[in-house]
Tab-separated table of N, CA and C in Angstrom:
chain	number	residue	atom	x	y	z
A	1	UNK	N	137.218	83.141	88.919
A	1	UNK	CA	137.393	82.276	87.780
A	1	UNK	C	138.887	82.055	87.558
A	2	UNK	N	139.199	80.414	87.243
A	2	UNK	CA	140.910	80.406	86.888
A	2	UNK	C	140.911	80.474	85.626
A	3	UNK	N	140.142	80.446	84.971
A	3	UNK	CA	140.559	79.967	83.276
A	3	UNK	C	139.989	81.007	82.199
A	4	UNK	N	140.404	81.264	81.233
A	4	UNK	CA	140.044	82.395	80.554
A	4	UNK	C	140.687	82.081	79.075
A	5	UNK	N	139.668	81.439	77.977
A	5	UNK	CA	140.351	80.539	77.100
A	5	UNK	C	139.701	81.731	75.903
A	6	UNK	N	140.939	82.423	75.160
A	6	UNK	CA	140.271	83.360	73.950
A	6	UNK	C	141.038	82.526	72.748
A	7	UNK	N	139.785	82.642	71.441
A	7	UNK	CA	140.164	81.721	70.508
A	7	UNK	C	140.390	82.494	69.316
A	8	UNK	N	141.030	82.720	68.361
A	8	UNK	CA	140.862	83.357	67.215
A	8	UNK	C	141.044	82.259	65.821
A	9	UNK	N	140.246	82.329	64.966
A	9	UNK	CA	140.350	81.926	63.643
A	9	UNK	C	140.662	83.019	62.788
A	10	UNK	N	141.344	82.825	62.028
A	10	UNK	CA	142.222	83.155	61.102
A	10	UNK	C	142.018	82.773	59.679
A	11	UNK	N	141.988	83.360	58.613
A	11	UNK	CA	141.549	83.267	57.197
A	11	UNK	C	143.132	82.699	56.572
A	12	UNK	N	142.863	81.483	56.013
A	12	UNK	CA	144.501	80.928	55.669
A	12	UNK	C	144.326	81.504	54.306
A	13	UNK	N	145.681	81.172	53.799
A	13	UNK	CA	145.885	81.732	52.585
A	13	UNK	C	145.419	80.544	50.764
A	14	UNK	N	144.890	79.617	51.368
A	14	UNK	CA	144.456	78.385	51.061
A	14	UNK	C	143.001	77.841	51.367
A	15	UNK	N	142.309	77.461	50.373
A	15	UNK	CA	141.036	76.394	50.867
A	15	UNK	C	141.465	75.665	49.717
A	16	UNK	N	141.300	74.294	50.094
A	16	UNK	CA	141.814	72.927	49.422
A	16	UNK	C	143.028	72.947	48.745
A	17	UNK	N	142.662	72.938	47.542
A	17	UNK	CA	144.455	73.072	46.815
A	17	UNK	C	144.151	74.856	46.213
A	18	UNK	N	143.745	75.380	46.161
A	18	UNK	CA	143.165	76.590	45.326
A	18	UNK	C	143.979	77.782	46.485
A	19	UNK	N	144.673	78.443	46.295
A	19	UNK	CA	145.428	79.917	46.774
A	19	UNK	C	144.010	80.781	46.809
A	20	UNK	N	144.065	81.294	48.323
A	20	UNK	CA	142.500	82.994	47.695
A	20	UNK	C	143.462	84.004	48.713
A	21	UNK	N	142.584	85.194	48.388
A	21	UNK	CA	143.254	86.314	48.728
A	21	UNK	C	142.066	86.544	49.902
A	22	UNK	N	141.025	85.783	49.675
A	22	UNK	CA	139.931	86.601	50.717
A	22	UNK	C	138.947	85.331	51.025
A	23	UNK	N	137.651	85.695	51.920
A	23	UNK	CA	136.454	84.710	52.390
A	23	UNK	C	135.684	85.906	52.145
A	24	UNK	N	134.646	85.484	52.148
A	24	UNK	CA	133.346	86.465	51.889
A	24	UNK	C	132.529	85.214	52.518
A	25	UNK	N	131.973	86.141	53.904
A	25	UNK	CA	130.809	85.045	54.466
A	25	UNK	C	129.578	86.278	54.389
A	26	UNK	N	128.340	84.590	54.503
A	26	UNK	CA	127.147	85.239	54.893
A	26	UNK	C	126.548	84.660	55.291
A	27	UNK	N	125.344	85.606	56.109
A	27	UNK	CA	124.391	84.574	56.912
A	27	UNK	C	123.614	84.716	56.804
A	28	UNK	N	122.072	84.093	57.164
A	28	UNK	CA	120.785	84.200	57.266
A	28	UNK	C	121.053	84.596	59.607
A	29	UNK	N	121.040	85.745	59.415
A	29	UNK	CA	121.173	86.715	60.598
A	29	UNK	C	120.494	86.410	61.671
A	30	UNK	N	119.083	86.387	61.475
A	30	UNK	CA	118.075	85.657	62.417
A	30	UNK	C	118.297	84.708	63.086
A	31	UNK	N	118.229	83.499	62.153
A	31	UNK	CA	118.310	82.334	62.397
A	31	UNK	C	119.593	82.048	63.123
A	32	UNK	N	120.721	82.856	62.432
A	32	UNK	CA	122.192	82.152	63.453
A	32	UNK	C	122.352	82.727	64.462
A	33	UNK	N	121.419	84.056	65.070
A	33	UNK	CA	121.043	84.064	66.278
A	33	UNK	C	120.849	83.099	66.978
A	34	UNK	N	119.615	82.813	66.513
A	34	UNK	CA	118.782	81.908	67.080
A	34	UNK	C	119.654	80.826	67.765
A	35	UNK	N	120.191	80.139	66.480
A	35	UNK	CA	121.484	78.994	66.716
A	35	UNK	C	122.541	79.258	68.068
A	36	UNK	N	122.678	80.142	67.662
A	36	UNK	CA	123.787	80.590	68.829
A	36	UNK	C	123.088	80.671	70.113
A	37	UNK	N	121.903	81.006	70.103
A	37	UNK	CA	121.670	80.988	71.617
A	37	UNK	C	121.302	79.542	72.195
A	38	UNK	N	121.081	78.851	71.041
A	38	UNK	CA	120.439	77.331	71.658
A	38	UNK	C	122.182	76.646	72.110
A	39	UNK	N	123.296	77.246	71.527
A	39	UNK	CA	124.400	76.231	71.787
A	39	UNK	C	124.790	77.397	73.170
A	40	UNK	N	124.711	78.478	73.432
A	40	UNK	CA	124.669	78.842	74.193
A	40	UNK	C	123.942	78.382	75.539
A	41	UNK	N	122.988	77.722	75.332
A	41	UNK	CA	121.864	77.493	76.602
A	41	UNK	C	122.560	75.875	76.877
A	42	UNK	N	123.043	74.529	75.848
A	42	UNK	CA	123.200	73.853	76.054
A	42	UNK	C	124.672	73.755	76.938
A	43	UNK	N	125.516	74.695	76.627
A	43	UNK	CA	127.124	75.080	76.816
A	43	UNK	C	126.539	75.691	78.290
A	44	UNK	N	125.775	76.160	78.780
A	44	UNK	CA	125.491	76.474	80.311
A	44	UNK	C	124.822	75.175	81.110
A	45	UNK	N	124.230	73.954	80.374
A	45	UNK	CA	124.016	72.975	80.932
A	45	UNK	C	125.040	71.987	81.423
A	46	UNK	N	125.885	71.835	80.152
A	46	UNK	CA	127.239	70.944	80.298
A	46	UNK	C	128.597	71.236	81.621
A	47	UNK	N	128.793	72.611	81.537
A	47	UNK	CA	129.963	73.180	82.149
A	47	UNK	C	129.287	74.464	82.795
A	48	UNK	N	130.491	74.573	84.035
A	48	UNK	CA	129.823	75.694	84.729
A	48	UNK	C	131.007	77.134	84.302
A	49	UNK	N	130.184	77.199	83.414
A	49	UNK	CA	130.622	78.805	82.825
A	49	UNK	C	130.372	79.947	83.166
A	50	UNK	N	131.162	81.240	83.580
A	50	UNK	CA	131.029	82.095	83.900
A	50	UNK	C	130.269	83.013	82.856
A	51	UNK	N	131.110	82.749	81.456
A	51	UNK	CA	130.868	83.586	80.698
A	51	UNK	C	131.078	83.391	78.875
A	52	UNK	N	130.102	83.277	78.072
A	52	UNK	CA	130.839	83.321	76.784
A	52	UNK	C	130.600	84.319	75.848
A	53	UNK	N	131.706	84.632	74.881
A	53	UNK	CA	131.591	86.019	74.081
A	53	UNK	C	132.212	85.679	72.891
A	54	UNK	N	131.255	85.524	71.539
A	54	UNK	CA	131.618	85.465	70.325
A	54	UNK	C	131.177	86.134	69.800
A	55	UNK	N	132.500	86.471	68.492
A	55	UNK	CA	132.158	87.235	67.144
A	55	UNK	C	132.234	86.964	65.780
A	56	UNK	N	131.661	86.752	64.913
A	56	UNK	CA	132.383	86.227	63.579
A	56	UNK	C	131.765	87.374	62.474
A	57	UNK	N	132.667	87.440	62.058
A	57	UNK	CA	132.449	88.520	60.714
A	57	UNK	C	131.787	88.138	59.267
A	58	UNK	N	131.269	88.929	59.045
A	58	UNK	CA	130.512	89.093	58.123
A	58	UNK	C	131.066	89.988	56.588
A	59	UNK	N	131.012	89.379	55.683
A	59	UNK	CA	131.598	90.115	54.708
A	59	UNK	C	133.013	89.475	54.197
A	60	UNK	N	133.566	90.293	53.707
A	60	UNK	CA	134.551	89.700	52.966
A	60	UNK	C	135.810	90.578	54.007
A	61	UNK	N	136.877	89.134	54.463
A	61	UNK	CA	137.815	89.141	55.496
A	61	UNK	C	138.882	88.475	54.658
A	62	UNK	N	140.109	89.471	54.807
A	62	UNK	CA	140.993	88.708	53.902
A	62	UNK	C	142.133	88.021	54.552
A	63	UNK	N	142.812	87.548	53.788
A	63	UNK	CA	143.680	86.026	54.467
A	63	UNK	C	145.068	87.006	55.442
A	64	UNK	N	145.042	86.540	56.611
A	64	UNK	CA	145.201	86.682	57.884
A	64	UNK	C	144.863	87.578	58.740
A	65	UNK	N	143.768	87.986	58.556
A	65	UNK	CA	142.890	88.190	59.366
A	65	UNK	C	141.870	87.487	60.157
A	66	UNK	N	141.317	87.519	61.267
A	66	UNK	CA	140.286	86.608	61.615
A	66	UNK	C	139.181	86.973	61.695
A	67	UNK	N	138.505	86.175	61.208
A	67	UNK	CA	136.973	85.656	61.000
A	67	UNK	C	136.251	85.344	62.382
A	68	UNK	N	137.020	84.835	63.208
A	68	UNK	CA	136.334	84.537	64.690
A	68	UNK	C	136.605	85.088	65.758
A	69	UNK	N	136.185	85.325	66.574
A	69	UNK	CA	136.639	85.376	68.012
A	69	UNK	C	135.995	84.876	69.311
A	70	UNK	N	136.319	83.916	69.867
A	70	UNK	CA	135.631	82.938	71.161
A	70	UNK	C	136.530	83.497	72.277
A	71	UNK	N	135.885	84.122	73.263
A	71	UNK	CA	136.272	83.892	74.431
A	71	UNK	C	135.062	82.859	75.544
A	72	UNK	N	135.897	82.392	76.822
A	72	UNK	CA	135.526	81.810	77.843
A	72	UNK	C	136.094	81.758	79.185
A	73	UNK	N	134.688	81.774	79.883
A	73	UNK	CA	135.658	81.865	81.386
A	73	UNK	C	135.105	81.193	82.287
A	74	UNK	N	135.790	80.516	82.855
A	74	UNK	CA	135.774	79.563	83.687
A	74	UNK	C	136.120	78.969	84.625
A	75	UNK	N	135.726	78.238	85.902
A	75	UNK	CA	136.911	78.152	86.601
A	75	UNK	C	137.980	77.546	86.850
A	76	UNK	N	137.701	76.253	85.531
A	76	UNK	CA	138.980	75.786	85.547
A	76	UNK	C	139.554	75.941	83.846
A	77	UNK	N	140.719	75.257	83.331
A	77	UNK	CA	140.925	75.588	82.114
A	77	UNK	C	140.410	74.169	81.528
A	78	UNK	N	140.085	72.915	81.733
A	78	UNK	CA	139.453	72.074	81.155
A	78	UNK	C	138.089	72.187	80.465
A	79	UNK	N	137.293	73.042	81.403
A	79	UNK	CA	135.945	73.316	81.522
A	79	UNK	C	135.862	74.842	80.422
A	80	UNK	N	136.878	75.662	80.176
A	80	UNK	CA	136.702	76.108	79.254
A	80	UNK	C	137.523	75.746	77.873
A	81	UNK	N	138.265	75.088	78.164
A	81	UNK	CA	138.407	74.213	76.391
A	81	UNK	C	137.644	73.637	76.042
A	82	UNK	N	136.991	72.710	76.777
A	82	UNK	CA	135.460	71.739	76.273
A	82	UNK	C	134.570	72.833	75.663
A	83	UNK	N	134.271	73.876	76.488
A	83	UNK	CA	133.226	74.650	75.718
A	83	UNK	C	133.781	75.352	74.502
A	84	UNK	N	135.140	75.785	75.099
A	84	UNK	CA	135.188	76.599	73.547
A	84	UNK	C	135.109	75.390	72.144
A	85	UNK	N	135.561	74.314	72.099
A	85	UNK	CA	135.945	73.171	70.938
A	85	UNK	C	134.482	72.920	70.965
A	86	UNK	N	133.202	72.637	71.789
A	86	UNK	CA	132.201	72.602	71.599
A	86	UNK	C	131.497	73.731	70.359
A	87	UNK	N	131.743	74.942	71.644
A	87	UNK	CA	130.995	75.966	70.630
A	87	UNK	C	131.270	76.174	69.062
A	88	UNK	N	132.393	75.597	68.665
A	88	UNK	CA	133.082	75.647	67.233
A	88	UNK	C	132.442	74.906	66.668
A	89	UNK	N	132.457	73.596	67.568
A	89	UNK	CA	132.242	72.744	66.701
A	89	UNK	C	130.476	72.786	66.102
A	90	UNK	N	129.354	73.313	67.251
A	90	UNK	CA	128.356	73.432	66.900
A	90	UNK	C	128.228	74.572	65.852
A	91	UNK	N	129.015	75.278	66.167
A	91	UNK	CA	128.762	76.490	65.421
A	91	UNK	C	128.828	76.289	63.832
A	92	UNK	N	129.962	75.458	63.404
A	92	UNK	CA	130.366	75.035	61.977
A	92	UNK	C	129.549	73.990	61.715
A	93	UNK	N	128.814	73.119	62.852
A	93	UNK	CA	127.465	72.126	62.473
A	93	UNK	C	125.792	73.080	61.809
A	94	UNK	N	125.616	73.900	62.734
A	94	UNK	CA	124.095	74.310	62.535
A	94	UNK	C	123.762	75.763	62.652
A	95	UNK	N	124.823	76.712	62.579
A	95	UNK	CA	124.741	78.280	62.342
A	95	UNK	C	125.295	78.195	60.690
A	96	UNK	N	124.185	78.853	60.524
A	96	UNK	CA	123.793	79.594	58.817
A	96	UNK	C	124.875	80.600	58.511
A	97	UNK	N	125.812	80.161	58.330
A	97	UNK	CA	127.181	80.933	57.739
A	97	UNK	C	127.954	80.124	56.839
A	98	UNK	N	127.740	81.330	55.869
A	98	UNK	CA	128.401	80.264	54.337
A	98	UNK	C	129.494	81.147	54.400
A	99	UNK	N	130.223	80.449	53.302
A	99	UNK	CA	131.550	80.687	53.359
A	99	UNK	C	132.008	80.864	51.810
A	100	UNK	N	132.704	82.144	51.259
A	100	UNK	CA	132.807	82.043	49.236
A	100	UNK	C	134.321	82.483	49.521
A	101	UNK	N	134.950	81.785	49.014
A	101	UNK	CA	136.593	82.178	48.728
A	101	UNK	C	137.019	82.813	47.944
A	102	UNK	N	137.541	83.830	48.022
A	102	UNK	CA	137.710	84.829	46.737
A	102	UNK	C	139.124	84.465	46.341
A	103	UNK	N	139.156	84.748	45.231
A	103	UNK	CA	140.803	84.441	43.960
A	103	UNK	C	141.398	85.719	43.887
């Protein structure tokens, strides 16, 4: 494999105009399984991926710390940026993770 694309999100110190000190997520657990494996199965149709490995936290994560972690591997580095900007992007479309900003 040439490409090996690791992603981290990061808790800013800001959502909209409002300053927070923290995020407090949650999920319906099951289900964003579930989710994840269907963008998983489609992300092995599109690109030929070696490998993908995500984490996102649960609970209350405070500002600069991260909330995510995407890795990908691949054999080229095109083929794993598409997937990783994919997997985000599905992920923030149709996985059951809310998001509460703490003050």
């Amino acid at each position: 494999m040439g490409a090996a694309i690791c992603f981290l999100g990061v808790v800013r110190g800001e959502e909209g105009a409002d300053t927070i000190t923290a995020i407090n997520y949650e999920t319906f657990q099951q289900m964003a399984e579930h989710q994840f494996k269907l963008i998983f199965v489609e992300i092995e149709k599109r690109w030929p991926i070696e490998s993908v490995r995500l984490v996102h936290r649960i609970g209350i994560v405070k500002v600069g710390e991260p909330s995510l972690w995407v890795e990908v591997i691949s054999p080229h580095r095109s083929e794993a940026f598409a997937a990783c900007q994919f997997l985000i992007d599905e992920m923030k479309r149709v996985v059951p993770i809310w998001k509460e900003p703490l003050r």
